Coordinates of C-alpha atoms in Angstrom, one line a residue:
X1 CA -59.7 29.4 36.0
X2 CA -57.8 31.9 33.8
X3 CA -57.3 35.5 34.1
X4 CA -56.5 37.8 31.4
X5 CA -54.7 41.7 31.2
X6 CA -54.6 43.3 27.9
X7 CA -52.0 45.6 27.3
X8 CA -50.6 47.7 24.7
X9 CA -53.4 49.6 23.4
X10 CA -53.1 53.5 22.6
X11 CA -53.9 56.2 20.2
X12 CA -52.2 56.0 16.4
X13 CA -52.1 57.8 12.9
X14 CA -54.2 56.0 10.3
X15 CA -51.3 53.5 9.1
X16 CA -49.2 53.3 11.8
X17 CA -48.7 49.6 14.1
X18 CA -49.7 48.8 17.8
X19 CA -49.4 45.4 19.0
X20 CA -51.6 44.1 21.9
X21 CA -50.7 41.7 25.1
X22 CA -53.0 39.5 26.7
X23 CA -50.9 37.8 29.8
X24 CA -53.0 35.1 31.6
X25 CA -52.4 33.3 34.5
X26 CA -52.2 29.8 35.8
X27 CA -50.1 26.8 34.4
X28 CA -52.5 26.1 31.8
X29 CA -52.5 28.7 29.1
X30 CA -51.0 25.8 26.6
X31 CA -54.6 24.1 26.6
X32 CA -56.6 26.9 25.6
X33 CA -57.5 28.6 22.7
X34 CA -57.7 32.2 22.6
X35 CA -59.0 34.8 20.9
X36 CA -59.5 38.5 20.2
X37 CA -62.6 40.8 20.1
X38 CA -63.5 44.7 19.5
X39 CA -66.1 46.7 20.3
X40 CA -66.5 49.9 18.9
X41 CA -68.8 52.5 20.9
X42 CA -72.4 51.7 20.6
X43 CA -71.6 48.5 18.7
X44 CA -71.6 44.8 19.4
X45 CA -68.3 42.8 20.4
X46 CA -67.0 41.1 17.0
X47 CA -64.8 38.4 16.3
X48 CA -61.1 39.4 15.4
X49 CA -59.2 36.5 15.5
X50 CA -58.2 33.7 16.9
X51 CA -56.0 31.1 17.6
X52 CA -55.6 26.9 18.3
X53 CA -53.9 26.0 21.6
X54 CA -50.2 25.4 19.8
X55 CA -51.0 28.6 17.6
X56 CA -50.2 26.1 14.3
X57 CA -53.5 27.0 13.2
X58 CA -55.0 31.2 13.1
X59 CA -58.2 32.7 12.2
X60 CA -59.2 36.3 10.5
X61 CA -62.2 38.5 10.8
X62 CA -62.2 39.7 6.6
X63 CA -61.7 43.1 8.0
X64 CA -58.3 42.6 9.4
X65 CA -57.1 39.9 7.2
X66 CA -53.8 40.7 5.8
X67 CA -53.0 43.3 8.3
X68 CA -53.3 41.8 11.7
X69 CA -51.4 38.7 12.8
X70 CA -52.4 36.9 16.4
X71 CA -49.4 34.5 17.9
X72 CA -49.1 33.3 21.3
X73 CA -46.0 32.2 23.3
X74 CA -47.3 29.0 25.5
X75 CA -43.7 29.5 27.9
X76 CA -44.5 32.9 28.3
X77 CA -48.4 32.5 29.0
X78 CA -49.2 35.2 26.4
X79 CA -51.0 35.8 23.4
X80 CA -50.4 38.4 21.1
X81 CA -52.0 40.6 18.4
X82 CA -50.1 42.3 15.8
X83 CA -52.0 45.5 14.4
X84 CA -50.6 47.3 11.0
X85 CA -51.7 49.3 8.5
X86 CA -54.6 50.7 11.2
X87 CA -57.7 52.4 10.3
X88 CA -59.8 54.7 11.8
X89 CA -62.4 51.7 11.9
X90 CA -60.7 49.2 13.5
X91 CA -60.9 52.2 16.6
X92 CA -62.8 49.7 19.5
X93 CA -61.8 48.4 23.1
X94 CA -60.0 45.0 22.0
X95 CA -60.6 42.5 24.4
X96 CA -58.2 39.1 24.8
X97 CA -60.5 35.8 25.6
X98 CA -59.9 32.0 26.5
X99 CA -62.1 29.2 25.1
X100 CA -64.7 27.6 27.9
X101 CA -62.6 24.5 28.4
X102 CA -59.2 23.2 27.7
X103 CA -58.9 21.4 24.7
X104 CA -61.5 23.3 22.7
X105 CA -60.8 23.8 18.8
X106 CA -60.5 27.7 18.7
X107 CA -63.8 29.4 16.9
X108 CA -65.3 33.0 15.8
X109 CA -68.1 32.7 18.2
X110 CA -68.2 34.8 21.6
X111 CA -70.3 31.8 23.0
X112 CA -67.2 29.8 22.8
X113 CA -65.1 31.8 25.1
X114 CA -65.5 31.6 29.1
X115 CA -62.5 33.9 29.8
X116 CA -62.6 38.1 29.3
X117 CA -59.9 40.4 29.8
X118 CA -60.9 43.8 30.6
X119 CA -60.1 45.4 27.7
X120 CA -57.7 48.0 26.1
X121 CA -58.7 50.5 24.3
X122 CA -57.1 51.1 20.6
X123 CA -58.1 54.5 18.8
X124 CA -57.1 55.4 15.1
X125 CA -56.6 59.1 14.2
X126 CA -57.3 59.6 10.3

């Protein structure tokens, strides 16, 4: 079992930086991969990124690419996402997610991810 809390989210100028916390628990963060999803209001969760279990290997929604980085810290049981040069689009509850089962190669698809967070909420002012 893993739990997830998100953390960092906020309001921001069109531009500016936020980065985003996902702490999970147990003694077996290492062996997943994680990811990171939005949902805007009235719009379907979407891929953002993701990362393999020794974060050697990450993966960009063409939206974000070039502005957002995800990184994870295995000794400190948290994953990370990196947000710059925001725009009012990217405004959405981001939500931090664990692959089904240890081991698994990290992917774009929501069916691949067993673990949720609860979600924080990131809104861009233009």
């Amino acid at each position: 079992q893993v739990q997830l809390v998100e953390s960092g989210g906020g309001l921001v100028q069109a531009g500016g930086s936020l980065r985003l916390s996902c702490a999970a628990s147990g003694r077996t963060f290492s062996t997943y991969a994680m990811g990171w999803f939005r949902q805007a209001s009235g719009k379907e969760r979407r891929f953002v990124s993701a990362i393999s279990l020794s974060g050697v290997s990450t993966y960009y929604a063409d939206s974000v690419k070039g502005r957002f980085t995800i990184s994870r810290d295995n000794a400190k049981n948290t994953v990370y996402l990196q947000m710059n040069s925001l725009k009012p689009e990217d405004t959405a509850v981001y939500y931090c997610a664990a692959a089904k089962y240890p081991r698994m190669v990290a992917t774009m698809s929501m069916d691949d991810y067993g673990y949720w967070g609860q979600g924080t909420q990131v809104t861009v002012s233009s």
